Short mmCIF file of C-alpha atoms in Angstrom, two decimals:
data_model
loop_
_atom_site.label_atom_id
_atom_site.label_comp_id
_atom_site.label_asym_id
_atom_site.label_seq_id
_atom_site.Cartn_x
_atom_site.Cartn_y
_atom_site.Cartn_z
CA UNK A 23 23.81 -9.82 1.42
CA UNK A 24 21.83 -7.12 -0.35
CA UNK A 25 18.57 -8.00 -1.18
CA UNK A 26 17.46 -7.32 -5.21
CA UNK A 27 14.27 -5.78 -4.92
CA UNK A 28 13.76 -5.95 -9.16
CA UNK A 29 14.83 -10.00 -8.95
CA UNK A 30 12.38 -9.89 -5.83
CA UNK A 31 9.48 -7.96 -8.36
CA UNK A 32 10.08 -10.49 -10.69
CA UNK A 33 9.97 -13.61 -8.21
CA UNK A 34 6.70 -12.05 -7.31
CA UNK A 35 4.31 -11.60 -10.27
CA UNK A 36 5.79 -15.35 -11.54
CA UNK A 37 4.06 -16.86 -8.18
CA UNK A 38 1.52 -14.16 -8.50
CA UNK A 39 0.26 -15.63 -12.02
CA UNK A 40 -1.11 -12.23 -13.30
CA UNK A 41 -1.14 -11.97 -16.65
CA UNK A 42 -1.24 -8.64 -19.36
CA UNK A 43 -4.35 -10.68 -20.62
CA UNK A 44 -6.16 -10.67 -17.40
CA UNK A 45 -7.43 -13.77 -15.90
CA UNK A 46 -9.95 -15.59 -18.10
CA UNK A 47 -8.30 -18.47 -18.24
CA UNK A 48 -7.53 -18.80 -14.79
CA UNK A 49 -8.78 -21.43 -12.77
CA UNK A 50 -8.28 -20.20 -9.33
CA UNK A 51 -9.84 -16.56 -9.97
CA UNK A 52 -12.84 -16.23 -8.51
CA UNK A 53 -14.37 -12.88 -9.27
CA UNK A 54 -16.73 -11.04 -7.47
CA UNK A 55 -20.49 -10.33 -9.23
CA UNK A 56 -22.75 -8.43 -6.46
CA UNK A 57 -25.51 -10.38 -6.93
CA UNK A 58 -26.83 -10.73 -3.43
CA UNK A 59 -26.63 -6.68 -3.93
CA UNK A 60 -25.32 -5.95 -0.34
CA UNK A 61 -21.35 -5.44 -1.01
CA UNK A 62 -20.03 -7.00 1.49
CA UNK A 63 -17.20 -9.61 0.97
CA UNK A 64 -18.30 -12.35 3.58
CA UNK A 65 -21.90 -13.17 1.46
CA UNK A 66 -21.18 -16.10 -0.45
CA UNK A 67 -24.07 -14.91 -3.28
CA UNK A 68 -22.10 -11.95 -4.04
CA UNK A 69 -19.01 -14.19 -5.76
CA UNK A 70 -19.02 -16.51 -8.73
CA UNK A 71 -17.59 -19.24 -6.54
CA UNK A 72 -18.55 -18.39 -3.16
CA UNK A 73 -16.86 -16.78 -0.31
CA UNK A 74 -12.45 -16.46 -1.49
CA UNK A 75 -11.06 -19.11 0.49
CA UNK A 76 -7.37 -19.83 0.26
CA UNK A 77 -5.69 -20.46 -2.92
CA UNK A 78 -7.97 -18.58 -4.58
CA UNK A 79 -7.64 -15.16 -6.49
CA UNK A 80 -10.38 -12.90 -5.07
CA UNK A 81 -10.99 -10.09 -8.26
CA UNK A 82 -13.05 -7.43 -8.00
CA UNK A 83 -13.16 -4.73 -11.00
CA UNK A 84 -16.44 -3.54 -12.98
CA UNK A 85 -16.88 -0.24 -10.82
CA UNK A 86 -17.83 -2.71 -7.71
CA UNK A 87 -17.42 -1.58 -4.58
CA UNK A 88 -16.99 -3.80 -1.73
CA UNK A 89 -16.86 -3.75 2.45
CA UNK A 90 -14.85 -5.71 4.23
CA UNK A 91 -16.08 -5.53 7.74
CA UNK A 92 -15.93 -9.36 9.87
CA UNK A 93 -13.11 -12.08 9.65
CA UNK A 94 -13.02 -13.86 6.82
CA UNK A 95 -11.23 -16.78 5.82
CA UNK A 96 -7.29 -16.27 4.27
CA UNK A 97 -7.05 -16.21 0.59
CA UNK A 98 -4.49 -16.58 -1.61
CA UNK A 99 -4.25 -13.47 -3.37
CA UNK A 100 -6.50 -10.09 -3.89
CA UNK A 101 -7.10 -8.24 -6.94
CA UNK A 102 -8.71 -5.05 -6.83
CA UNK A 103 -9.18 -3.26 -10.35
CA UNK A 104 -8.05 -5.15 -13.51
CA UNK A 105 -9.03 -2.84 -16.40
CA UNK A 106 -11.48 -1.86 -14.39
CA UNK A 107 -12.39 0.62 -11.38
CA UNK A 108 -12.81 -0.98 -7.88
CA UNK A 109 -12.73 -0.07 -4.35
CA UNK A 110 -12.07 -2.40 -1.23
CA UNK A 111 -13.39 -0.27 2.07
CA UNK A 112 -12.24 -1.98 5.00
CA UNK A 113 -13.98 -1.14 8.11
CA UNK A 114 -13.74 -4.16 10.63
CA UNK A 115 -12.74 -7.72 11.20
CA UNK A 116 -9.76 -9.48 9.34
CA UNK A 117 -8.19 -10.35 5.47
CA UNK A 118 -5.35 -12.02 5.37
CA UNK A 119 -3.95 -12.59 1.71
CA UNK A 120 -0.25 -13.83 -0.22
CA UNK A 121 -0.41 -11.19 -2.73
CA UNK A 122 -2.49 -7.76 -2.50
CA UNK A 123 -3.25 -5.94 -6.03
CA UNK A 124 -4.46 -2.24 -6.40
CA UNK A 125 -4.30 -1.34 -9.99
CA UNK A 126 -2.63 -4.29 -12.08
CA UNK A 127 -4.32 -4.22 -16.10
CA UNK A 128 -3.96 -1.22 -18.49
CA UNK A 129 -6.48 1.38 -18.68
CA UNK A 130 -8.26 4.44 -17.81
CA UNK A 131 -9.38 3.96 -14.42
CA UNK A 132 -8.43 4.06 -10.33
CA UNK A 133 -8.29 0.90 -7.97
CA UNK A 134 -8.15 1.90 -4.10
CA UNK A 135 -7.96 0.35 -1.11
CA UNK A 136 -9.49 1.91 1.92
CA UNK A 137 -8.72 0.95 5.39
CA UNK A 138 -10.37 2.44 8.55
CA UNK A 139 -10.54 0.02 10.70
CA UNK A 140 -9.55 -3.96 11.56
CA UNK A 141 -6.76 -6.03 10.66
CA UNK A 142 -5.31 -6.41 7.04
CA UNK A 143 -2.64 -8.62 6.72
CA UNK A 144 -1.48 -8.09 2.65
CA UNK A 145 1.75 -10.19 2.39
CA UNK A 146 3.26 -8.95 -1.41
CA UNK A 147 1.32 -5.57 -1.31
CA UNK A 148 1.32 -4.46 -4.82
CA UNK A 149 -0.10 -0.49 -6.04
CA UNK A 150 0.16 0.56 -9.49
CA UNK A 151 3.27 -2.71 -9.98
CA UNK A 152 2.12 -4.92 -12.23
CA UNK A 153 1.48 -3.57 -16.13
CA UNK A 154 2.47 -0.40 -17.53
CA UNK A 155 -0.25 2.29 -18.23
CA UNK A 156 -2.29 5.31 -17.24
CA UNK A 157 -4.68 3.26 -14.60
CA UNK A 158 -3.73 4.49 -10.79
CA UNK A 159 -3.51 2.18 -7.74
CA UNK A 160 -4.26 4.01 -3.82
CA UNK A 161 -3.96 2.63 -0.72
CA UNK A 162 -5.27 5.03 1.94
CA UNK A 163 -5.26 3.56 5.73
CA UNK A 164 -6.53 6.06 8.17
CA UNK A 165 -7.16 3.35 11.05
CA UNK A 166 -6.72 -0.11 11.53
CA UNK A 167 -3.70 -2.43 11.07
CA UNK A 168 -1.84 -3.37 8.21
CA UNK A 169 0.97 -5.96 8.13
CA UNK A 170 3.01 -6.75 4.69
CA UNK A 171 5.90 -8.50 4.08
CA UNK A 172 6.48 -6.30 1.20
CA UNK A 173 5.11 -3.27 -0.57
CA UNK A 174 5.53 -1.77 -3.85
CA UNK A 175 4.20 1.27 -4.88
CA UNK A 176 3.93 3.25 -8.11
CA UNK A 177 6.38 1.02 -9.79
CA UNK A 178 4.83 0.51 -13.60
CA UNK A 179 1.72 3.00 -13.05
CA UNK A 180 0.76 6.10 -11.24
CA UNK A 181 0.68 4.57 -7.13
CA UNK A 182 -0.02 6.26 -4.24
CA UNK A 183 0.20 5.01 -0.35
CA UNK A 184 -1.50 7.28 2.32
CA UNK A 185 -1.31 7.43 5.45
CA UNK A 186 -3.89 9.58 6.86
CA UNK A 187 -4.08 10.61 11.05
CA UNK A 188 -3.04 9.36 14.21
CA UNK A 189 -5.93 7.03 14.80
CA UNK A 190 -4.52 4.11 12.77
CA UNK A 191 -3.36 0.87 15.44
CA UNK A 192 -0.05 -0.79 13.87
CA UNK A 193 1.76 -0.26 10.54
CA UNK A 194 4.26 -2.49 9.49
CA UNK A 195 6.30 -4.06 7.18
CA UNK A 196 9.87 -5.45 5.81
CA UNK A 197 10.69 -3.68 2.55
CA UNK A 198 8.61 -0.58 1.04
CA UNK A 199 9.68 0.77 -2.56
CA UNK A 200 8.21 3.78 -4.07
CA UNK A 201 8.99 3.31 -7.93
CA UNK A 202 8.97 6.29 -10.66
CA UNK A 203 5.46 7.22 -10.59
CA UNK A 204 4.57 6.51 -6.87
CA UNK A 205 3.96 8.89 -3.96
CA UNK A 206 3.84 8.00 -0.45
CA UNK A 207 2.06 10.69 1.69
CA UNK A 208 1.05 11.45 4.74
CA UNK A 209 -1.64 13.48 6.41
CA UNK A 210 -1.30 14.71 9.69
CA UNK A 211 -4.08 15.33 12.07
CA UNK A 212 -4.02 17.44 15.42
CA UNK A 213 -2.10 14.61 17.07
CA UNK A 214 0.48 13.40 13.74
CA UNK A 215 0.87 10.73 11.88
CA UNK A 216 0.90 6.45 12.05
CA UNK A 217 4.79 5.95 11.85
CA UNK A 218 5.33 3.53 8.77
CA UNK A 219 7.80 0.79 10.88
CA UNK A 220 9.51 -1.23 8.44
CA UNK A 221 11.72 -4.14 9.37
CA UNK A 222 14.26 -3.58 6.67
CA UNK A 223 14.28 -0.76 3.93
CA UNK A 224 12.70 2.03 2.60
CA UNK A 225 13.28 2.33 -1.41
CA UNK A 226 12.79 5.26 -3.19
CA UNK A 227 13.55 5.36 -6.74
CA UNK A 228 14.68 8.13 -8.85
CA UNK A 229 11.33 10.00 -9.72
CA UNK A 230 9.42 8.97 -6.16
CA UNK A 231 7.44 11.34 -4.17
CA UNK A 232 7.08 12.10 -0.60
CA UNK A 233 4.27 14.20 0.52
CA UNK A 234 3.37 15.49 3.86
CA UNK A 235 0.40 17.38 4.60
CA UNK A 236 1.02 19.27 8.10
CA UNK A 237 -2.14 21.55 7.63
CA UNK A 238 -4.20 20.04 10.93
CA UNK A 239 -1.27 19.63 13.07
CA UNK A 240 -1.13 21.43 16.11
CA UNK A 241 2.78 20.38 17.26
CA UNK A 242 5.39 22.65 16.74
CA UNK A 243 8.16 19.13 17.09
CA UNK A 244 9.90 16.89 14.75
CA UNK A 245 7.38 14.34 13.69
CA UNK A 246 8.88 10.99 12.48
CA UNK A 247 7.24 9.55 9.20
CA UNK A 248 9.28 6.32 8.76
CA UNK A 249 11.59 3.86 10.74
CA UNK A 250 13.76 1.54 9.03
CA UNK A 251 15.96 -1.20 10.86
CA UNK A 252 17.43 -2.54 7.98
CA UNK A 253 17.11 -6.11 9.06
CA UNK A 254 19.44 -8.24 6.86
CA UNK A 255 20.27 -5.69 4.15
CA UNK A 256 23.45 -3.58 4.37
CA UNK A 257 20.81 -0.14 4.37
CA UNK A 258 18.03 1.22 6.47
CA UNK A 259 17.54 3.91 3.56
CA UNK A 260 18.50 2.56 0.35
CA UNK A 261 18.12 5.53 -1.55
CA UNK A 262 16.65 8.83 -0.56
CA UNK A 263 13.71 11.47 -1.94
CA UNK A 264 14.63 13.66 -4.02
CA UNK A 265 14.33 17.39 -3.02
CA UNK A 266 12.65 18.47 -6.14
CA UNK A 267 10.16 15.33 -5.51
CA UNK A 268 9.16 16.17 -1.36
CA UNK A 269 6.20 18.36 -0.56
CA UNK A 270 5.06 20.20 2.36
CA UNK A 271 1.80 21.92 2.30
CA UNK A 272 0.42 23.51 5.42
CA UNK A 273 3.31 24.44 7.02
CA UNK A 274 7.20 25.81 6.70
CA UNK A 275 9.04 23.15 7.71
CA UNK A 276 12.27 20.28 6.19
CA UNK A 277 12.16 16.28 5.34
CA UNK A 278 15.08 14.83 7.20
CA UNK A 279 16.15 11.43 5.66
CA UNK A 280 18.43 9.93 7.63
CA UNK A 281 20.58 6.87 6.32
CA UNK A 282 22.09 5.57 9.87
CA UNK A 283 19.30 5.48 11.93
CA UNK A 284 17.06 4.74 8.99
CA UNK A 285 14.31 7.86 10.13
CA UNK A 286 12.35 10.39 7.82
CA UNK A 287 11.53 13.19 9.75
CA UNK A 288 9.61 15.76 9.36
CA UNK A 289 11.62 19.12 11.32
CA UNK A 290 8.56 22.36 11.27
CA UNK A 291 9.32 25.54 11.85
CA UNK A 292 8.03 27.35 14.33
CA UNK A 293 4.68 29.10 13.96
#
């Protein structure tokens, strides 16, 4: 049976809790405050309630910046910009978390995620899909490993997931949908591009951008971008990217989207 990915939305930000009021009155948020003044995640002092453990919602807006960069224990869900600018640089170790927020209040402002390096396991990964507005959500991965189970991106605000080089370690996932305002890109080096390997689908609404930037790479061969297996659901590709919404700067080249074997290529021209 075909899986609703709108019911699925929905499911999601009623176990998520967030609310269009933010989370004052929420007894399992425990936002981050700096205060030991070193930005990095595992010191205790730098949270109102100590290091996020699980069941707890880890926020972190005000501007903050903050490094992820040794294991830490699994919490239950992070929050990164409400309102707010934030920026989560992961560099090392391991997060493991039910829910994964970039971008969820209104407002003027950008919430990214950066990882470079050690292993973030996201569950729900969320950018720019929870409250309509003119805040943007980024999640830019150019090492590392990332696991979800799924990902939305650019569904309710301006969302954009990047995939940047060859140097990243595993990327993977079950269901990935870019909504109306979201862009997923990728950035090849010399070498390519991380393949984004998703279990199931990919989901591209009408509106949804693809981006590839060939400009670094050497190759002159088809580079794949995405492979879907479909799992369960009676598509690989459900949906494609529209023409008028795919970009290719560096290079002369076509995006090949294919629905049976569930692969977006890139096919360059020769130089």
């Amino acid at each position: 049976m075909k899986l609703s990915l709108n019911k699925l939305m929905v499911t999601v930000l009623a176990v998520g809790g967030l609310a269009a009021t933010g989370f004052a009155d929420d007894p399992k948020v425990n936002p981050w405050n700096g205060q030991a003044g070193d930005g990095n995640w595992a010191t205790a002092g730098n949270w109102n309630e100590g290091v996020p453990a699980a069941g707890q919602r880890a926020v972190i807006t005000g501007g903050n910046t903050v490094t992820v960069s040794s294991e830490t224990p699994a919490t239950g869900s992070i929050v990164v910009g409400n309102g707010t600018a934030a920026t989560l640089d992961m560099t090392g170790g391991k997060l493991t978390a039910e829910t994964t927020h970039v971008s969820t209040y209104q407002g003027e402002y950008t919430a990214t995620i950066n990882l470079s390096g050690g292993q973030l396991d996201a569950g729900v990964l969320m950018v720019s899909a929870n409250g309509e507005g003119s805040q943007s959500g980024v999640f830019n991965m150019s090492g590392g490993t990332l696991t979800f189970k799924f990902a939305f991106v650019g569904t309710t605000a301006n969302g954009q997931f990047i995939i940047q080089g060859s140097k990243a370690e595993k990327l993977i996932g079950n269901n990935l949908q870019v909504g109306k305002t979201g862009e997923l890109k990728f950035v090849l080096d010399a070498n390519g591009v991380q393949k984004l390997y998703l279990n199931s689908r990919l989901i591209p609404n009408a509106g949804a951008k693809l981006t590839v930037d060939a400009t670094a790479y050497k190759g002159n061969g088809p580079v794949t971008l995405v492979e879907a297996k479909g799992g369960n659901a009676d598509t690989k590709l459900d949906g494609q990217f529209e023409a008028g919404n795919i970009t290719i700067i560096g290079r002369k080249g076509t995006v090949k989207q294919d629905a049976e074997t569930g692969e977006v290529s890139l096919i360059l021209e020769g130089r």
